[in-house]
Amino acid sequence: MTTELTIAVLGGDARYLEMIRSLQCSANASVFAVGFDQINQSFTGGIQREMEDIDPEQLDAIILPIPGLGPDGQIETVFSDKNIQLTEAWMDRLPKDCVIFTGITNTYLTETCKKRNLRLVSLFDRDDVAIYNSIPTAEGAIMTAIKHTDFTIHGSKVTVLGFGRVGMSVAAKFDALGADVHVGSIHDADIARISQMGMHAFFLDRLPEVVQNSDILINTIPALVVKRPVIEQLPTQGLMIDLASKPGGIDFDYAKKRGIQAIHALGLPGIVAPKTAGNILSVVIKQILTNS
């Protein structure tokens, strides 16, 4: 079988190890791995290279770390102490049909790709990735709740904010464990679906009232919704878990003043299930590159 794709993986965390292995097998790709020198090449599965040893003109795709690039093109590495940078001169040599993958993007990366007319795919902005990741995220939220409480989830009052891709999975998993789950949204359709699933539905304007006596509050909304009036109604022995992207949806400073434990649990799929998370990325990247 001949190699159809040439991919450079520039930095990354534990989930990228599974992603590299999976891409080589399922996408029939030749994968060059930069920034993994602390790991044996047989374990990464990729062909370990230094940045200067890769010919950018031969690449079909570049996969950047989840955070993307720093403001000067710096690349985050977990398995290397070397400073790796993606320079504009290096990017100028990329083919026009080369696809750039990142977890999240920023102004620098977006403008750099736009200037060169390169396709940039922000994986974490995609519905399919978010839906796939909602399961390890929900399991990570359960792990966090168990670790930071001294009571069972079964029988506890759990308030979930948001009923999107993550909120739906989180609410369903806690409900399955026997929690008394209350789910808040601003959408009529969500309220109907939450009720149909046998959980307690409420509109978010009732949040200060609903959170009274909540043992665990879990936020999935990427906006400041858990403000001072809400936190004042929470019992001090309660736990808040924020699953929303930075800066989150909880007033962490006021929670600390009240002595309420609040955890911003970011990147749970890569922490609790790196193999699954890496395979998810591989599946989506392969679909984009091969249109299959």
CSV table of C-alpha atoms in Angstrom, one decimal:
chain,number,residue,atom,x,y,z
A,1,MET,CA,0.0,0.0,0.0
A,2,THR,CA,1.5,3.4,-1.0
A,3,THR,CA,1.5,6.4,1.3
A,4,GLU,CA,-1.2,8.9,0.2
A,5,LEU,CA,-0.6,11.7,2.8
A,6,THR,CA,2.3,13.4,4.3
A,7,ILE,CA,1.6,15.0,7.6
A,8,ALA,CA,3.7,16.9,10.1
A,9,VAL,CA,2.7,16.9,13.8
A,10,LEU,CA,4.4,19.8,15.5
A,11,GLY,CA,4.2,19.4,19.3
A,12,GLY,CA,1.3,18.1,21.3
A,13,ASP,CA,0.3,16.2,24.4
A,14,ALA,CA,-0.5,12.6,25.3
A,15,ARG,CA,-3.6,12.4,23.0
A,16,TYR,CA,-1.4,13.1,20.0
A,17,LEU,CA,0.5,9.8,20.5
A,18,GLU,CA,-2.7,7.9,19.7
A,19,MET,CA,-3.6,10.3,17.0
A,20,ILE,CA,-0.2,9.7,15.2
A,21,ARG,CA,-0.6,5.9,15.4
A,22,SER,CA,-4.2,6.0,14.2
A,23,LEU,CA,-3.4,8.4,11.2
A,24,GLN,CA,-0.6,6.1,10.0
A,25,CYS,CA,-2.9,3.1,10.0
A,26,SER,CA,-6.3,4.4,9.1
A,27,ALA,CA,-5.3,7.3,6.8
A,28,ASN,CA,-2.4,5.5,5.2
A,29,ALA,CA,-0.3,8.6,6.1
A,30,SER,CA,3.4,9.2,6.6
A,31,VAL,CA,3.6,11.2,9.8
A,32,PHE,CA,6.6,13.3,10.9
A,33,ALA,CA,6.6,14.0,14.6
A,34,VAL,CA,8.4,17.1,15.9
A,35,GLY,CA,8.8,17.7,19.6
A,36,PHE,CA,8.5,14.1,20.8
A,37,ASP,CA,12.3,13.5,21.4
A,38,GLN,CA,11.7,12.4,25.0
A,39,ILE,CA,9.6,9.4,23.8
A,40,ASN,CA,11.0,6.4,22.0
A,41,GLN,CA,10.1,6.5,18.3
A,42,SER,CA,8.6,3.1,18.4
A,43,PHE,CA,6.1,4.3,21.0
A,44,THR,CA,5.0,7.5,19.1
A,45,GLY,CA,4.7,5.5,15.9
A,46,GLY,CA,5.7,8.6,13.9
A,47,ILE,CA,8.9,9.4,12.2
A,48,GLN,CA,10.7,11.7,14.6
A,49,ARG,CA,12.3,14.7,13.0
A,50,GLU,CA,13.7,18.1,13.8
A,51,MET,CA,11.9,21.1,12.3
A,52,GLU,CA,14.8,21.8,10.0
A,53,ASP,CA,14.7,18.3,8.6
A,54,ILE,CA,11.2,18.5,7.2
A,55,ASP,CA,10.6,19.8,3.7
A,56,PRO,CA,7.4,21.9,4.0
A,57,GLU,CA,6.8,21.7,0.2
A,58,GLN,CA,6.0,18.0,0.6
A,59,LEU,CA,3.3,18.4,3.3
A,60,ASP,CA,-0.4,17.8,2.8
A,61,ALA,CA,-1.2,18.8,6.4
A,62,ILE,CA,0.3,20.3,9.6
A,63,ILE,CA,-1.2,19.4,13.0
A,64,LEU,CA,-0.5,22.0,15.7
A,65,PRO,CA,-0.9,21.5,19.4
A,66,ILE,CA,-4.4,22.0,20.9
A,67,PRO,CA,-3.5,25.7,22.0
A,68,GLY,CA,-2.3,26.5,18.5
A,69,LEU,CA,0.6,28.9,18.2
A,70,GLY,CA,2.1,31.5,20.5
A,71,PRO,CA,2.1,35.1,19.3
A,72,ASP,CA,5.5,34.6,17.6
A,73,GLY,CA,4.9,31.2,16.3
A,74,GLN,CA,6.0,29.3,19.4
A,75,ILE,CA,4.9,25.7,19.5
A,76,GLU,CA,3.9,24.1,22.9
A,77,THR,CA,5.7,20.8,23.5
A,78,VAL,CA,5.0,18.3,26.3
A,79,PHE,CA,7.6,15.7,25.3
A,80,SER,CA,10.5,18.0,24.5
A,81,ASP,CA,12.6,20.7,26.1
A,82,LYS,CA,13.6,22.2,22.8
A,83,ASN,CA,12.2,25.6,21.6
A,84,ILE,CA,10.3,24.9,18.4
A,85,GLN,CA,8.9,27.8,16.3
A,86,LEU,CA,6.8,27.8,13.2
A,87,THR,CA,8.3,30.8,11.3
A,88,GLU,CA,6.5,32.7,8.5
A,89,ALA,CA,9.4,31.9,6.2
A,90,TRP,CA,8.8,28.2,6.7
A,91,MET,CA,5.1,28.6,6.2
A,92,ASP,CA,5.8,30.5,2.9
A,93,ARG,CA,7.1,27.2,1.5
A,94,LEU,CA,3.9,25.2,2.2
A,95,PRO,CA,1.8,24.1,-0.8
A,96,LYS,CA,-1.4,26.1,-1.3
A,97,ASP,CA,-3.5,23.0,-0.6
A,98,CYS,CA,-1.8,22.2,2.7
A,99,VAL,CA,-4.3,22.1,5.6
A,100,ILE,CA,-3.4,23.5,9.0
A,101,PHE,CA,-5.1,21.8,12.0
A,102,THR,CA,-5.2,23.3,15.5
A,103,GLY,CA,-7.3,22.7,18.5
A,104,ILE,CA,-8.1,26.4,19.0
A,105,THR,CA,-6.9,29.4,17.1
A,106,ASN,CA,-5.9,33.0,17.8
A,107,THR,CA,-5.5,36.2,15.9
A,108,TYR,CA,-1.9,35.5,15.0
A,109,LEU,CA,-2.5,32.0,13.6
A,110,THR,CA,-5.7,33.0,11.8
A,111,GLU,CA,-4.0,36.0,10.1
A,112,THR,CA,-0.9,34.1,9.3
A,113,CYS,CA,-2.9,31.4,7.5
A,114,LYS,CA,-5.2,33.9,5.9
A,115,LYS,CA,-2.3,35.9,4.4
A,116,ARG,CA,-1.0,32.7,2.7
A,117,ASN,CA,-4.5,31.5,1.7
A,118,LEU,CA,-4.0,28.3,3.7
A,119,ARG,CA,-7.0,26.4,5.0
A,120,LEU,CA,-7.1,26.6,8.8
A,121,VAL,CA,-9.3,24.0,10.7
A,122,SER,CA,-10.0,24.8,14.3
A,123,LEU,CA,-11.0,21.4,15.5
A,124,PHE,CA,-12.5,22.4,18.8
A,125,ASP,CA,-15.0,24.7,17.0
A,126,ARG,CA,-16.4,21.8,15.1
A,127,ASP,CA,-19.7,20.1,16.2
A,128,ASP,CA,-18.5,16.6,15.5
A,129,VAL,CA,-15.3,17.0,17.7
A,130,ALA,CA,-17.4,18.6,20.5
A,131,ILE,CA,-20.0,15.8,20.4
A,132,TYR,CA,-17.3,13.1,20.4
A,133,ASN,CA,-15.5,14.8,23.2
A,134,SER,CA,-18.6,15.3,25.3
A,135,ILE,CA,-18.4,11.7,26.6
A,136,PRO,CA,-14.8,11.8,28.0
A,137,THR,CA,-15.6,15.3,29.3
A,138,ALA,CA,-18.7,14.0,31.2
A,139,GLU,CA,-16.6,11.1,32.6
A,140,GLY,CA,-14.0,13.6,33.6
A,141,ALA,CA,-16.6,15.7,35.4
A,142,ILE,CA,-17.7,12.6,37.3
A,143,MET,CA,-14.1,11.9,38.2
A,144,THR,CA,-13.6,15.4,39.5
A,145,ALA,CA,-16.8,15.3,41.5
A,146,ILE,CA,-15.9,12.0,43.2
A,147,LYS,CA,-12.4,13.3,43.9
A,148,HIS,CA,-13.4,16.5,45.5
A,149,THR,CA,-16.5,15.5,47.6
A,150,ASP,CA,-17.1,13.4,50.6
A,151,PHE,CA,-20.6,12.2,49.5
A,152,THR,CA,-22.0,10.0,46.8
A,153,ILE,CA,-23.2,11.3,43.5
A,154,HIS,CA,-26.3,9.1,43.9
A,155,GLY,CA,-28.9,11.1,45.8
A,156,SER,CA,-27.1,14.4,45.5
A,157,LYS,CA,-28.5,17.5,43.9
A,158,VAL,CA,-26.6,18.4,40.8
A,159,THR,CA,-27.2,21.6,38.8
A,160,VAL,CA,-26.0,21.7,35.2
A,161,LEU,CA,-25.9,24.9,33.3
A,162,GLY,CA,-26.3,24.7,29.6
A,163,PHE,CA,-27.8,21.9,27.5
A,164,GLY,CA,-25.6,21.9,24.5
A,165,ARG,CA,-23.2,19.2,23.2
A,166,VAL,CA,-21.4,18.9,26.6
A,167,GLY,CA,-24.2,19.8,28.9
A,168,MET,CA,-26.5,17.1,27.5
A,169,SER,CA,-23.9,14.4,28.0
A,170,VAL,CA,-23.0,15.6,31.5
A,171,ALA,CA,-26.6,15.8,32.7
A,172,ALA,CA,-27.4,12.4,31.3
A,173,LYS,CA,-24.4,10.7,32.9
A,174,PHE,CA,-25.1,12.2,36.4
A,175,ASP,CA,-28.8,11.3,36.0
A,176,ALA,CA,-27.8,7.7,35.3
A,177,LEU,CA,-25.7,7.6,38.5
A,178,GLY,CA,-28.8,8.5,40.5
A,179,ALA,CA,-28.3,12.2,41.1
A,180,ASP,CA,-31.2,14.6,41.3
A,181,VAL,CA,-30.3,16.6,38.2
A,182,HIS,CA,-31.5,20.1,37.5
A,183,VAL,CA,-30.6,21.6,34.1
A,184,GLY,CA,-30.8,25.3,33.1
A,185,SER,CA,-31.1,26.8,29.7
A,186,ILE,CA,-32.5,29.8,27.9
A,187,HIS,CA,-34.1,27.8,25.1
A,188,ASP,CA,-37.7,26.5,25.1
A,189,ALA,CA,-36.6,23.4,23.1
A,190,ASP,CA,-34.0,22.6,25.7
A,191,ILE,CA,-36.5,22.9,28.5
A,192,ALA,CA,-38.8,20.5,26.7
A,193,ARG,CA,-36.1,18.0,26.0
A,194,ILE,CA,-34.7,18.1,29.6
A,195,SER,CA,-38.2,17.4,30.9
A,196,GLN,CA,-38.8,14.7,28.4
A,197,MET,CA,-35.6,13.0,29.6
A,198,GLY,CA,-36.9,12.9,33.2
A,199,MET,CA,-34.8,15.7,34.6
A,200,HIS,CA,-35.7,19.0,36.2
A,201,ALA,CA,-35.7,21.8,33.7
A,202,PHE,CA,-35.5,25.5,34.5
A,203,PHE,CA,-34.8,28.8,32.7
A,204,LEU,CA,-31.6,30.5,33.7
A,205,ASP,CA,-33.2,33.5,35.2
A,206,ARG,CA,-34.3,31.3,38.1
A,207,LEU,CA,-30.7,30.2,38.7
A,208,PRO,CA,-30.2,31.9,42.2
A,209,GLU,CA,-33.3,30.1,43.4
A,210,VAL,CA,-32.5,26.7,41.9
A,211,VAL,CA,-29.0,26.5,43.2
A,212,GLN,CA,-30.1,26.6,46.8
A,213,ASN,CA,-29.1,23.3,48.5
A,214,SER,CA,-27.2,22.2,45.4
A,215,ASP,CA,-24.3,19.8,46.2
A,216,ILE,CA,-22.6,20.1,42.8
A,217,LEU,CA,-22.9,22.9,40.2
A,218,ILE,CA,-21.5,22.2,36.7
A,219,ASN,CA,-21.2,25.0,34.2
A,220,THR,CA,-20.9,24.4,30.5
A,221,ILE,CA,-21.8,27.9,29.3
A,222,PRO,CA,-18.8,30.0,28.0
A,223,ALA,CA,-20.1,33.2,29.6
A,224,LEU,CA,-20.1,34.6,33.1
A,225,VAL,CA,-23.4,33.1,34.4
A,226,VAL,CA,-22.4,32.1,38.0
A,227,LYS,CA,-22.1,35.5,39.5
A,228,ARG,CA,-22.2,36.8,43.1
A,229,PRO,CA,-26.0,36.6,43.5
A,230,VAL,CA,-25.8,32.9,42.5
A,231,ILE,CA,-22.8,32.0,44.6
A,232,GLU,CA,-24.4,33.6,47.6
A,233,GLN,CA,-27.2,31.0,47.4
A,234,LEU,CA,-24.8,28.0,47.2
A,235,PRO,CA,-24.0,26.1,50.4
A,236,THR,CA,-20.4,26.6,51.4
A,237,GLN,CA,-19.7,22.8,51.4
A,238,GLY,CA,-20.8,22.6,47.7
A,239,LEU,CA,-18.6,22.1,44.7
A,240,MET,CA,-18.5,24.0,41.4
A,241,ILE,CA,-17.0,22.5,38.3
A,242,ASP,CA,-16.5,24.8,35.3
A,243,LEU,CA,-16.2,22.9,31.9
A,244,ALA,CA,-16.4,26.0,29.7
A,245,SER,CA,-13.4,27.3,27.9
A,246,LYS,CA,-11.4,30.2,29.3
A,247,PRO,CA,-12.2,32.4,31.1
A,248,GLY,CA,-15.1,30.2,32.1
A,249,GLY,CA,-18.6,31.0,33.5
A,250,ILE,CA,-17.9,31.2,37.2
A,251,ASP,CA,-16.8,34.2,39.3
A,252,PHE,CA,-13.8,32.3,40.8
A,253,ASP,CA,-12.7,35.2,42.9
A,254,TYR,CA,-16.0,35.5,44.8
A,255,ALA,CA,-16.3,31.8,45.1
A,256,LYS,CA,-12.9,31.8,46.9
A,257,LYS,CA,-14.0,34.6,49.2
A,258,ARG,CA,-17.1,32.6,50.2
A,259,GLY,CA,-14.9,29.5,50.7
A,260,ILE,CA,-16.7,27.5,48.0
A,261,GLN,CA,-14.5,25.0,46.1
A,262,ALA,CA,-14.6,25.9,42.4
A,263,ILE,CA,-12.5,24.0,39.8
A,264,HIS,CA,-11.9,25.1,36.2
A,265,ALA,CA,-11.6,21.6,34.7
A,266,LEU,CA,-10.2,22.3,31.2
A,267,GLY,CA,-9.0,19.7,28.7
A,268,LEU,CA,-10.6,16.7,30.4
A,269,PRO,CA,-10.7,14.4,27.4
A,270,GLY,CA,-6.9,14.7,27.1
A,271,ILE,CA,-6.5,14.1,30.8
A,272,VAL,CA,-8.9,11.2,31.6
A,273,ALA,CA,-8.9,9.5,28.2
A,274,PRO,CA,-6.0,10.5,26.0
A,275,LYS,CA,-6.3,7.4,23.8
A,276,THR,CA,-9.9,8.0,23.1
A,277,ALA,CA,-9.3,11.8,22.6
A,278,GLY,CA,-6.5,11.1,20.2
A,279,ASN,CA,-8.6,8.7,18.2
A,280,ILE,CA,-11.4,11.2,17.9
A,281,LEU,CA,-8.9,13.8,16.4
A,282,SER,CA,-7.6,11.2,14.0
A,283,VAL,CA,-11.0,10.2,12.8
A,284,VAL,CA,-12.0,13.9,12.1
A,285,ILE,CA,-8.7,14.8,10.5
A,286,LYS,CA,-8.8,11.8,8.2
A,287,GLN,CA,-12.4,12.7,7.2
A,288,ILE,CA,-11.4,16.2,6.3
A,289,LEU,CA,-8.2,15.2,4.4
A,290,THR,CA,-9.8,12.3,2.5
A,291,ASN,CA,-13.4,13.5,2.3
A,292,SER,CA,-14.5,10.1,3.6
